[in-house]
Short mmCIF file of C-alpha atoms in Angstrom, two decimals:
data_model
loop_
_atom_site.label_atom_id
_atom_site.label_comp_id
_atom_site.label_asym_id
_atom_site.label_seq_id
_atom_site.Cartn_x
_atom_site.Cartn_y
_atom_site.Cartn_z
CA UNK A 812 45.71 7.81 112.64
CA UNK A 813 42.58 6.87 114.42
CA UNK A 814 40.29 9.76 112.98
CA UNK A 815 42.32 9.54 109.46
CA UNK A 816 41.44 5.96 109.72
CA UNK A 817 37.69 6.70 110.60
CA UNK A 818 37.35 9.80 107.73
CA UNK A 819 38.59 6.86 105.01
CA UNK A 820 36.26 4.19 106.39
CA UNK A 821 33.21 6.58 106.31
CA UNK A 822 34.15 8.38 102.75
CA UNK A 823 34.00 4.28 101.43
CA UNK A 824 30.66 3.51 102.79
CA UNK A 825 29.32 6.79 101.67
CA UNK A 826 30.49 5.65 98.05
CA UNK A 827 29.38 2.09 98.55
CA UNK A 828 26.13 3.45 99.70
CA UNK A 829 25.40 5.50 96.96
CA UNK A 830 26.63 3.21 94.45
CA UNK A 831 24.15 0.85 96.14
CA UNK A 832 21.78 3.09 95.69
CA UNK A 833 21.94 3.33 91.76
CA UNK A 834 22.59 -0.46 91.45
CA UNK A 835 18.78 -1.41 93.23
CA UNK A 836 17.00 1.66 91.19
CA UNK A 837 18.52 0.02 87.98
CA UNK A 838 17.56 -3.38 88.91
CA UNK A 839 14.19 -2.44 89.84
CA UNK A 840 13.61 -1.45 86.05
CA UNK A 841 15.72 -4.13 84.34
CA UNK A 842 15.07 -7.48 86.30
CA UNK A 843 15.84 -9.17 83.33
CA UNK A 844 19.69 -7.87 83.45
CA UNK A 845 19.72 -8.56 86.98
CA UNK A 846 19.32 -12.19 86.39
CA UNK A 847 21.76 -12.19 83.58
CA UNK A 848 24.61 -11.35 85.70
CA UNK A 849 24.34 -14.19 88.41
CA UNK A 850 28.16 -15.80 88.82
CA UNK A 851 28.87 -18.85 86.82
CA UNK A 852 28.22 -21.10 90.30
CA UNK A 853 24.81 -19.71 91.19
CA UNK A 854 23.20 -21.50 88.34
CA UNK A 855 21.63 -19.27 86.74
CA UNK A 856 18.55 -16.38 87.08
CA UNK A 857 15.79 -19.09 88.05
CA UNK A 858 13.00 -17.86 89.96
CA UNK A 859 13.02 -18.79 93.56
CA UNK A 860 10.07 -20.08 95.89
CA UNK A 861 10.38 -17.91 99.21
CA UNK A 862 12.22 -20.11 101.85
CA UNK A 863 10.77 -20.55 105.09
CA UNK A 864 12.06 -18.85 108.28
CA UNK A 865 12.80 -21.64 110.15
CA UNK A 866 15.23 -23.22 106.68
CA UNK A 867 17.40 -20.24 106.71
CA UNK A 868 21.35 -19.85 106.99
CA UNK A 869 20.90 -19.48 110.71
CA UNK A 870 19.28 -22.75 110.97
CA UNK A 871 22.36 -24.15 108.92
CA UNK A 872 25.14 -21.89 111.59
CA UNK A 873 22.88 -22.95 114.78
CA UNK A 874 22.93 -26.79 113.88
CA UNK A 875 26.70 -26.61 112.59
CA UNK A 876 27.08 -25.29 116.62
CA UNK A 877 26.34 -28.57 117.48
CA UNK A 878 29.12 -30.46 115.64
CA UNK A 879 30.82 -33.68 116.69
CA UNK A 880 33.14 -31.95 119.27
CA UNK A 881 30.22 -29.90 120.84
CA UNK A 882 28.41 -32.87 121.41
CA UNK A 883 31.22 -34.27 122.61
CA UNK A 884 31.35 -31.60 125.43
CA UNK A 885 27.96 -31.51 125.81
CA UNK A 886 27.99 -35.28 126.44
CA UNK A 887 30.70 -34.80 129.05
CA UNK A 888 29.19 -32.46 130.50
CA UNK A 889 26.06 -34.58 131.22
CA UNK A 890 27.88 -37.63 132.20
CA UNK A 891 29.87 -35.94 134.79
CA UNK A 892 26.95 -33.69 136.34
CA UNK A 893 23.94 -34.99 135.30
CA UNK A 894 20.43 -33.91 134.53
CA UNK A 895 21.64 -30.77 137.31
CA UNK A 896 23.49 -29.03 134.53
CA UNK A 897 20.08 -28.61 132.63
CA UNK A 898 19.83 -24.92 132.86
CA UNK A 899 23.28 -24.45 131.10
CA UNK A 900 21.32 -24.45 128.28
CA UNK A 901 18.58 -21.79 128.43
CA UNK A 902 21.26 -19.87 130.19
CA UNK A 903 23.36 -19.67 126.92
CA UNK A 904 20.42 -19.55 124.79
CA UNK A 905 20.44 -15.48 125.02
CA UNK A 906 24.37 -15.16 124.72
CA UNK A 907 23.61 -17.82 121.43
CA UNK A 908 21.08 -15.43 119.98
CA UNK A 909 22.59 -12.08 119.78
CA UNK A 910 25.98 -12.96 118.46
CA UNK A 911 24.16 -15.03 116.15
CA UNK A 912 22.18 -11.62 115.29
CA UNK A 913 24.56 -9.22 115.34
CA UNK A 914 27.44 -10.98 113.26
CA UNK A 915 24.30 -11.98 110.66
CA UNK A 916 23.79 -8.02 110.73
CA UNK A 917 27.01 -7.23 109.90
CA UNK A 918 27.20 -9.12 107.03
CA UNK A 919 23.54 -8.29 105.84
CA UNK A 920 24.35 -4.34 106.45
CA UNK A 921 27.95 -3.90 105.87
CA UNK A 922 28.35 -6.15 102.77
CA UNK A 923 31.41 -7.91 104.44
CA UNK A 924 32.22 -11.18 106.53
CA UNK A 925 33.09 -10.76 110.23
CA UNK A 926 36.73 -10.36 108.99
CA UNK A 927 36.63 -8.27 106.49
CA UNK A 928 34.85 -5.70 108.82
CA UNK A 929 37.20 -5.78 111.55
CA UNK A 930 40.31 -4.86 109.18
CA UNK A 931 38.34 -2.05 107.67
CA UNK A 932 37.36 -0.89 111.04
CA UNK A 933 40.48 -1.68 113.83
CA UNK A 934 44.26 -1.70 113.23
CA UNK A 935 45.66 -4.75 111.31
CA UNK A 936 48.07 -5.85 114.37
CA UNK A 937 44.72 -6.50 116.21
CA UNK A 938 42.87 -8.20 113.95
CA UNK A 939 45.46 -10.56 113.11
CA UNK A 940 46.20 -12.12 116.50
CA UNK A 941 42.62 -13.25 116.38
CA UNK A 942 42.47 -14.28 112.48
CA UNK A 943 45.39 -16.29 113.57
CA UNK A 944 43.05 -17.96 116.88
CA UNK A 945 39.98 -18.31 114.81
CA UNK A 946 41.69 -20.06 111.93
CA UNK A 947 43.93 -22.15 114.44
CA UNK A 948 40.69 -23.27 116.20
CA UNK A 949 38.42 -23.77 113.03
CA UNK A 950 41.50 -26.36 112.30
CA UNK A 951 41.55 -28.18 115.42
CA UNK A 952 37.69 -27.97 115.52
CA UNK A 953 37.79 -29.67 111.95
CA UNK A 954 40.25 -32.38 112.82
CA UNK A 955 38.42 -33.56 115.85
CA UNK A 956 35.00 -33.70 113.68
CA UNK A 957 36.36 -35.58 110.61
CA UNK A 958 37.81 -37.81 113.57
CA UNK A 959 34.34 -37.67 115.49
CA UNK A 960 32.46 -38.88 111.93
CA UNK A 961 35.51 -41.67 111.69
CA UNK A 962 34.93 -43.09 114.58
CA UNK A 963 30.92 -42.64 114.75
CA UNK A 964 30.78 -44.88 111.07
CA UNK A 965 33.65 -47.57 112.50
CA UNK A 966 30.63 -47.99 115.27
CA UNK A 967 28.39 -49.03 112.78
CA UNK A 968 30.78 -50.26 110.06
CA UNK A 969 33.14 -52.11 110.30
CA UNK A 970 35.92 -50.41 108.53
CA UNK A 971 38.95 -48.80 109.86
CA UNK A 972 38.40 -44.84 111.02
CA UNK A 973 40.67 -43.78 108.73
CA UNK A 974 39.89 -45.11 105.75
CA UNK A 975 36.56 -43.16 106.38
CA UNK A 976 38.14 -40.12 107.41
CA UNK A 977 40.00 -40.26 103.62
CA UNK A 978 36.91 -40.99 101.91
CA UNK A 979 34.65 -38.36 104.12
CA UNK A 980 36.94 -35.37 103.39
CA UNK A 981 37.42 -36.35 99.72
CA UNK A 982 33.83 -36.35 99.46
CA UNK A 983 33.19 -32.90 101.01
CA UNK A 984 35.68 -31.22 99.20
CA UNK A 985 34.60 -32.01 95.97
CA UNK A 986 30.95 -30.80 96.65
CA UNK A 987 32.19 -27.70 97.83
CA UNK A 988 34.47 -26.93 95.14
CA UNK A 989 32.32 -28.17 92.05
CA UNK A 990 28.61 -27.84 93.58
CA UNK A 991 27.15 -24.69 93.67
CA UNK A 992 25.76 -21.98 96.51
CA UNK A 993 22.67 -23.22 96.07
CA UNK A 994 23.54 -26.55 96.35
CA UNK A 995 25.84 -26.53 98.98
CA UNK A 996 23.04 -24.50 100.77
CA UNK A 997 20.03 -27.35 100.16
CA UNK A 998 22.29 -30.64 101.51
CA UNK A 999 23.10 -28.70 104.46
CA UNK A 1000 19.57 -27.81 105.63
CA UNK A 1001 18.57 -31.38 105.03
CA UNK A 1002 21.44 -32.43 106.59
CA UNK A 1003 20.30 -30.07 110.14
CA UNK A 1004 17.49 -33.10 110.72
CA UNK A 1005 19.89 -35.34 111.79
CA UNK A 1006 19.73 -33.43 115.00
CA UNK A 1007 16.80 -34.63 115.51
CA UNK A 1008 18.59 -37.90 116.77
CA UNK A 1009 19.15 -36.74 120.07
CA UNK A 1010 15.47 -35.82 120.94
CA UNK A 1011 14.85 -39.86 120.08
CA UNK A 1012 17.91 -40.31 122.42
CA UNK A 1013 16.71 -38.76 125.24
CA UNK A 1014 13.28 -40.13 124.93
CA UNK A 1015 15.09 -43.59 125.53
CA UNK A 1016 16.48 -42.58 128.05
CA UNK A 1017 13.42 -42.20 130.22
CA UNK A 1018 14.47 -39.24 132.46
CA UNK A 1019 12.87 -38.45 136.04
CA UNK A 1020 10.58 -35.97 134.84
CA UNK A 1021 10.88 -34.12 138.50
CA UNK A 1022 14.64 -34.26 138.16
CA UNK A 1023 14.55 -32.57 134.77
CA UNK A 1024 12.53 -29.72 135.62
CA UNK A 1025 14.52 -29.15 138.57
CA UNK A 1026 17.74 -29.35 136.71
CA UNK A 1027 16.18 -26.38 134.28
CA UNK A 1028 15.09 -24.32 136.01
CA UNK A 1029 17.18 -24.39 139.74
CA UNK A 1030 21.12 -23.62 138.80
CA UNK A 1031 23.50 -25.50 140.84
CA UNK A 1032 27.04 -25.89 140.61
CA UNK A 1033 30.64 -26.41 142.38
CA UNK A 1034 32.62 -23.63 143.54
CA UNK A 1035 36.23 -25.41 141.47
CA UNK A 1036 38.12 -25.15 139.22
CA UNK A 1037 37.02 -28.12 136.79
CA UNK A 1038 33.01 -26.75 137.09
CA UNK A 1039 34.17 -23.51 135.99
CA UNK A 1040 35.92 -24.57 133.30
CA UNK A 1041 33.44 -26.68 132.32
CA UNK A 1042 31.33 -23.07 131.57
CA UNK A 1043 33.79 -21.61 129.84
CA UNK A 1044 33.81 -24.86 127.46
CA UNK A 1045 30.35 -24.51 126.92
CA UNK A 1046 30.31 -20.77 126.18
CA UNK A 1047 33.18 -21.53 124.13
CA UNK A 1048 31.58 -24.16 122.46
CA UNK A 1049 28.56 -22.71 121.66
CA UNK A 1050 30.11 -19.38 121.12
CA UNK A 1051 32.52 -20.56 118.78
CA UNK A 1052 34.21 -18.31 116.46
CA UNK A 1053 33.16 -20.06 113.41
CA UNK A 1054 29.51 -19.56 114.10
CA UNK A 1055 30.18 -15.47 113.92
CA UNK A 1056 32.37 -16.09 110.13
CA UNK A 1057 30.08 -18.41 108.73
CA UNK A 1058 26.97 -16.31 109.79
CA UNK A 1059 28.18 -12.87 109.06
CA UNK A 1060 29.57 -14.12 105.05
CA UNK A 1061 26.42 -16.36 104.40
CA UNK A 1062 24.42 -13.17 105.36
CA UNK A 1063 26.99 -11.53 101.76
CA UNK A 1064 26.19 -14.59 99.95
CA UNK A 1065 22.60 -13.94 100.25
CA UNK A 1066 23.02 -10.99 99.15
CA UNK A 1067 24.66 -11.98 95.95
CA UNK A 1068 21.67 -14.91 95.41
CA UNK A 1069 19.10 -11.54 96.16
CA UNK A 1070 20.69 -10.12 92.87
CA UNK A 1071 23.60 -8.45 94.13
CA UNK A 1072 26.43 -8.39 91.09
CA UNK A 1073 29.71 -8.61 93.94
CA UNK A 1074 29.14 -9.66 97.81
CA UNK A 1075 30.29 -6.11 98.66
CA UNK A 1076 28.11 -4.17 96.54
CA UNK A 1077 25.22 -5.98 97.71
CA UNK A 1078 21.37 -4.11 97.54
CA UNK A 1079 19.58 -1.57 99.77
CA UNK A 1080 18.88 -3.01 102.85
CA UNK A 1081 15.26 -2.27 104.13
CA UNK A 1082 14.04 -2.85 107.29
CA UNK A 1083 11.93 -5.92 106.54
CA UNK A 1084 15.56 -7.61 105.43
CA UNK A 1085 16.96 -7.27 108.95
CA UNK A 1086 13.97 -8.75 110.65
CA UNK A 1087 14.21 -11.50 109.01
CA UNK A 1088 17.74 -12.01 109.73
CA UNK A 1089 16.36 -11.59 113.28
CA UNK A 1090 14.08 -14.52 112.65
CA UNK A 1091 16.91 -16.29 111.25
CA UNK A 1092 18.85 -16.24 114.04
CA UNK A 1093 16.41 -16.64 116.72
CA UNK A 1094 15.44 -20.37 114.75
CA UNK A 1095 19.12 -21.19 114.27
CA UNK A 1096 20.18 -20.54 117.89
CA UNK A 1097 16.81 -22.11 119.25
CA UNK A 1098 17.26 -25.22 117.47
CA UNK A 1099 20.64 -25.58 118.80
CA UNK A 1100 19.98 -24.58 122.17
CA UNK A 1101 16.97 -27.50 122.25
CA UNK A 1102 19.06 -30.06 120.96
CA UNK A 1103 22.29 -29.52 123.44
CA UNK A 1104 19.62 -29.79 125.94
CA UNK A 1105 18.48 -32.48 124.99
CA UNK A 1106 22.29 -34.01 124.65
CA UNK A 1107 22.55 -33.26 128.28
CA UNK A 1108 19.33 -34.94 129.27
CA UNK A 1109 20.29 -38.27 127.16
CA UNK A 1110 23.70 -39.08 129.14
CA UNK A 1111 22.49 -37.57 132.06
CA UNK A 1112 20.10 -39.68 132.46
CA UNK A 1113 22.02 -43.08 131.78
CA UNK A 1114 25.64 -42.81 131.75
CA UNK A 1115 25.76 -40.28 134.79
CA UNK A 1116 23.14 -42.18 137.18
CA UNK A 1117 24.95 -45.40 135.52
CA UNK A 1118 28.66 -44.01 137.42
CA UNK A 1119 29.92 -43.48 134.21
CA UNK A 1120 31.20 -39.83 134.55
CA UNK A 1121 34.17 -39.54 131.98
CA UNK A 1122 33.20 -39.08 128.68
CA UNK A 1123 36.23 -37.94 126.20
CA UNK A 1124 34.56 -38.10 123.02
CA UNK A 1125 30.97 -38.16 121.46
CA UNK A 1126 31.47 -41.46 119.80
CA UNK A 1127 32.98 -43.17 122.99
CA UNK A 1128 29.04 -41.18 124.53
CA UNK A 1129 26.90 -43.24 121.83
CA UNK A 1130 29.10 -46.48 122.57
CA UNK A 1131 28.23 -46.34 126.65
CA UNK A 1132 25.00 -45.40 126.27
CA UNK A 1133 24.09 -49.01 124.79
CA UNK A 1134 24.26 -51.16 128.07
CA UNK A 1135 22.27 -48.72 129.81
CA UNK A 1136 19.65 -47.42 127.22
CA UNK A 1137 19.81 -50.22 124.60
CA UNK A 1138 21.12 -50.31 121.10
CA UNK A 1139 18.68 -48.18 119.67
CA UNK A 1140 20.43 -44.94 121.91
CA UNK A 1141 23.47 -46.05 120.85
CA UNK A 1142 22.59 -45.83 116.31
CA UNK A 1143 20.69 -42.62 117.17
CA UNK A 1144 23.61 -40.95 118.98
CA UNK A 1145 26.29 -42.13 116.35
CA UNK A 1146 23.60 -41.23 113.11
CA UNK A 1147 23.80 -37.71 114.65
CA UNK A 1148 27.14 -37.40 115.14
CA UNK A 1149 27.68 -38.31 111.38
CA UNK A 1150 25.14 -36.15 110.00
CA UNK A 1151 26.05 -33.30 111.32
CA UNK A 1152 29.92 -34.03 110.84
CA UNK A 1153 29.02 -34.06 107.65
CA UNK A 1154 27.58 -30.27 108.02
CA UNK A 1155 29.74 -28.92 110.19
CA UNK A 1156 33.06 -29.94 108.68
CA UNK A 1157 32.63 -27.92 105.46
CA UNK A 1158 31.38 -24.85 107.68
CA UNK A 1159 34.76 -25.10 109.34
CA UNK A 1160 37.24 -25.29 106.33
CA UNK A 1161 35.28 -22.57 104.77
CA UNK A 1162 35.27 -20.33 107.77
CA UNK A 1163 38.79 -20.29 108.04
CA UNK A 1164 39.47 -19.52 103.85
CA UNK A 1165 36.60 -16.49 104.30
CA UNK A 1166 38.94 -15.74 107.40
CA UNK A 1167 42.39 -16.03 105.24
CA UNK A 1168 41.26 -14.19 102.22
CA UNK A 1169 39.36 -11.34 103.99
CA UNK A 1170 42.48 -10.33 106.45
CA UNK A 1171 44.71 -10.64 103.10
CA UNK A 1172 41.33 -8.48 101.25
CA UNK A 1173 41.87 -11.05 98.60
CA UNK A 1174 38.08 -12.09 96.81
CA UNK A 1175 36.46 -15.37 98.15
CA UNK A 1176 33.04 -16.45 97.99
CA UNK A 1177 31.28 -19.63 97.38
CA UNK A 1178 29.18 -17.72 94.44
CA UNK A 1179 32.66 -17.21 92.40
CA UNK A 1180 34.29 -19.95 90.96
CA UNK A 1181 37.97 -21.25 91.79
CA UNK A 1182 39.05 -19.58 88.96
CA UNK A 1183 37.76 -16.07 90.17
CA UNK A 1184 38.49 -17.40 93.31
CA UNK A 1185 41.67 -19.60 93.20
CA UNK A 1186 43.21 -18.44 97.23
CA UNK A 1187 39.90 -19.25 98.68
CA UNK A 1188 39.33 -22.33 97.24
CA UNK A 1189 43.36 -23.25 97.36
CA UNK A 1190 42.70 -22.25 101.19
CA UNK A 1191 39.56 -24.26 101.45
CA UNK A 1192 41.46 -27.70 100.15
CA UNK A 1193 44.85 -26.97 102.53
CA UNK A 1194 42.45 -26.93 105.82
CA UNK A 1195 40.79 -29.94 105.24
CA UNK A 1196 44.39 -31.61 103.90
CA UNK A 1197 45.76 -30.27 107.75
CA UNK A 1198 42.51 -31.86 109.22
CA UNK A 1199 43.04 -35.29 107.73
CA UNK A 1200 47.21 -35.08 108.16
CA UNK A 1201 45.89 -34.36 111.92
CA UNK A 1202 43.81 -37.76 111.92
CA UNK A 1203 46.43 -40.12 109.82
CA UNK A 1204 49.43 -39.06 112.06
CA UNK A 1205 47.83 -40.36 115.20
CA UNK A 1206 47.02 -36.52 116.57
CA UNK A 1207 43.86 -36.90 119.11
CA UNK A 1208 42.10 -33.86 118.02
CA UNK A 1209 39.69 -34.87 121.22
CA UNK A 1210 42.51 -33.88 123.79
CA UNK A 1211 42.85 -30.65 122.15
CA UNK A 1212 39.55 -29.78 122.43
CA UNK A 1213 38.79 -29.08 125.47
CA UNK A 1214 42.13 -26.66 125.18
CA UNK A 1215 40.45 -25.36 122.38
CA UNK A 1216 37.21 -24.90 123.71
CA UNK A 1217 38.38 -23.24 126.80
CA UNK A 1218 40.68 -20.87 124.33
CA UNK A 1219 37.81 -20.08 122.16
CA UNK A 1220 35.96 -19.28 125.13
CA UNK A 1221 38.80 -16.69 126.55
CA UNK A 1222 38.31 -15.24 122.82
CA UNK A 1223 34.76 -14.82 123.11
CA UNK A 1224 34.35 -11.40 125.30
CA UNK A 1225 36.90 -9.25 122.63
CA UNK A 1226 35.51 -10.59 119.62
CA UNK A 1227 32.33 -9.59 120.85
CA UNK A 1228 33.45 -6.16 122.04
CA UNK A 1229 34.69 -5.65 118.66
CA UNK A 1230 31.54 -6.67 116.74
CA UNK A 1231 29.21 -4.23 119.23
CA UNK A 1232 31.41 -1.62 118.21
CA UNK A 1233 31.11 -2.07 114.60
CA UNK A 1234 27.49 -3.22 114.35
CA UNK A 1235 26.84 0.12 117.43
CA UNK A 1236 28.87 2.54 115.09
CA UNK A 1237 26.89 4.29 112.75
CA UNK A 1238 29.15 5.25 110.34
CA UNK A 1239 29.27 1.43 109.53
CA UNK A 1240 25.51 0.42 109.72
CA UNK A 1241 23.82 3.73 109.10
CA UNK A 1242 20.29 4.03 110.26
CA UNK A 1243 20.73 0.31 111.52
CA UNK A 1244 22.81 0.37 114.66
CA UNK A 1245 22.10 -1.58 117.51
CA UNK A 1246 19.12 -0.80 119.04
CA UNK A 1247 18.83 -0.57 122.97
CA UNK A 1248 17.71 -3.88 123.70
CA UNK A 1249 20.46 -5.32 121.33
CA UNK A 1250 23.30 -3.09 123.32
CA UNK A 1251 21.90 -4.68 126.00
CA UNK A 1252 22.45 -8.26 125.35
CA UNK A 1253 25.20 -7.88 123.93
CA UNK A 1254 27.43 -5.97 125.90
CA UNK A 1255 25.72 -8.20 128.69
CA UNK A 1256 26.90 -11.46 126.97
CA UNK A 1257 30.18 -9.56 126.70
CA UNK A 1258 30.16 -9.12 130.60
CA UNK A 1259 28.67 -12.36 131.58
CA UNK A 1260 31.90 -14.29 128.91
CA UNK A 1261 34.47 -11.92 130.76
CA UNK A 1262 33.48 -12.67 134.30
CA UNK A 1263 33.80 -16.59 133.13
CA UNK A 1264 37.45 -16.16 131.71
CA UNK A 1265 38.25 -14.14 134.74
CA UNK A 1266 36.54 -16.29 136.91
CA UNK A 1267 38.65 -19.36 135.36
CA UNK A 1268 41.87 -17.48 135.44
CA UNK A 1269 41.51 -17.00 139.14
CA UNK A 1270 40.17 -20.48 139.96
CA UNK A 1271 43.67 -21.76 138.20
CA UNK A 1272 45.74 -19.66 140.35
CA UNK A 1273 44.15 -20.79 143.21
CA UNK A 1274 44.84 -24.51 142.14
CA UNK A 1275 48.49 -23.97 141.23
CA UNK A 1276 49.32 -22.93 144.70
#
């Protein structure tokens, strides 16, 4: 079965690549064609102005990292160990980076979305166990952010948090449904500055400058249970499984806005194409990484010198942080927490229909319309339904998160196994297989994840007797 299964996979992208082939040496000598055959929500064959590095989709995946619920853990994790848990950040900021690479790769290389990749490449009853994680988790995830961006506006508006939450995901919906790629694709990078928040946060805060560079760069840490666990969260968090969908299918619907007719028949990649996915990631996960440092630094700095160690939620961070750092900390943390809600909830209820449709090989993209389209969309609209039934029935999405952090993180090292494979296996990527230094990040993130679940699992054993 294994080498049947293999011989099948490898006679497909043999004909994909040739077809390929043909499709770019017709384009190249009928452009105007090309542009004729761009899907009814692309907008048409308008030429493009080249788009900075640092404005790619990886900025959009790296700042959608850093939604309501990571800052939320992020937050907690300042207030409870202060400016001391510093060097969490540049330690995950090399983990971030290749599985922001390799999953943008795959999608860039293969044609497919992290998904549809693993059910061409490893038996059905495996992938679907972890379909069935990633889509549970991208649910919870999106609950606790349309919460997070409820509760964030009721601090600065007074209007109930659910009557937000109902006009927030009606809002959302209706862009991503009706607006196009390119659309969707512009709001979100402007929506990435609101980041930017924290920085101003921090600043107010006035940190020990000695203390800071000590917590950076000098790792310390408590032998327990709840410290470990706290790691785990974070690599979970910043890990998350949504990151690896939404990078690997926005690398296919690129494709499609290069000139590609379908996302899986997508051009010839050349070399220049993957470097600048390699750019793309390095800004998105950089980005990131700076701002959850700096998320760390603001409430370590006041609410954890301040005795306030238990943080549940990001909005109940930006309401504590007023006594202590004044009100303008307090509107800076909450305008974040909005903004990018209002980013990262779309990423999630489209993760988990590119997640649906590509286990069930049905057709979904963002470039195809909900007519071509009508399971992805349907599945788009039923997510963020369960993530506002989640908020009106009085579910605390918050609780669940840290569950669903810690799960995401116990995901991490397999789902990262499985995408070395497939981005190491030739047959897949061709001439573009992971190079050494790749292999070597990766399969160390892989090891470094492991030892943390492991390391977890035996710290709970330990407390249960």
């Amino acid at each position: 079965m294994a080498s049947a299964r293999r011989s099948l996979l490898s006679a497909r992208i043999h004909i994909q690549r040739a077809g390929a082939g043909v499709r770019h040496s017709h384009h190249a000598t009928s452009p105007q064609r090309r542009d004729r055959q761009v899907s009814p929500k692309t907008g048409g064959g308008k030429a493009k102005r080249p788009v900075p590095i640092w404005l790619g989709t990886g900025l959009i995946a790296g700042a959608a990292d850093d939604d309501p619920s990571a800052i939320g853990t992020y937050a907690s994790v300042g207030a409870r160990y202060g400016l001391s848990a510093l060097w969490i950040a540049p330690l995950l900021l090399p983990m971030m980076y290749v599985v922001m690479y390799v999953s943008g790769k795959l999608g860039r290389v293969y044609g497919k979305g992290l998904f549809g990749a693993l059910v061409d490449r490893f038996p059905r009853e495996t992938v679907y166990p972890l379909a069935f994680l990633a889509v549970a988790g991208n649910l919870i995830e999106a609950a606790a952010n349309l919460g997070g961006i409820g509760a964030a506006v009721a601090l600065l508006v007074p209007m109930p948090p659910w009557s937000i939450v109902l006009v927030v995901a009606t809002a959302i919906t209706a862009v991503q449904i009706v607006g196009s790629y390119a659309l969707l694709r512009r709001l979100f990078r402007w929506l990435t500055l609101a980041l930017f928040a924290y920085i101003g946060a921090a600043v107010l805060a006035r940190p020990d400058p000695i203390e800071v560079l000590r917590g950076t760069f000098i790792p310390t840490g408590v032998a327990d249970l709840g410290f470990v666990a706290m790691l785990v969260a974070c690599v979970g968090t910043s890990l998350s499984a949504y990151i690896y969908t939404w990078q690997s299918n926005q690398q296919v619907e690129e494709r499609v806005e290069n000139g590609a007719r379908t996302p899986e028949g997508g051009r010839h990649v050349q070399p220049a194409d993957l470097q600048r996915v390699r750019r793309d990631a390095l800004a998105g996960v950089a980005y990131s990484n700076i701002i959850l440092y700096f998320i760390i630094m603001a409430t370590g700095a006041t609410l954890h010198a301040a005795g306030r160690h238990d943080i549940d939620s990001a909005a109940q961070a930006a309401s504590a942080l007023e006594p202590v750092a004044g009100p303008a900390a307090r509107w800076l943390f909450a305008l974040g927490i909005v903004g990018v809600g209002f980013l990262a909830f779309p990423v999630m209820t489209t993760g988990a229909a590119y997640d649906i449709v590509q286990v069930l090989r049905a057709p979904g993209s963002l470039h195809r319309s909900p007519i071509q389209a009508p399971l992805f969309y349907s599945c788009i609209v039923l997510a963020t339904l369960a993530a506002v039934l989640l908020n009106l029935l009085g579910f605390n999405p918050m609780r669940a998160l840290v569950w669903s952090g810690i799960v995401q993180g116990l995901s991490v090292p397999p789902l990262l196994v499985m995408m070395m494979i497939m981005t190491g296996d030739r047959q897949m990527m061709g001439a573009h297989a992971n190079s050494l230094t790749t292999r070597i990040l990766g399969w160390g993130t892989a090891a470094v994840t492991g030892l943390l679940a492991l390391g977890l699992a035996v710290f709970w054993i330990m407390s249960r007797r």
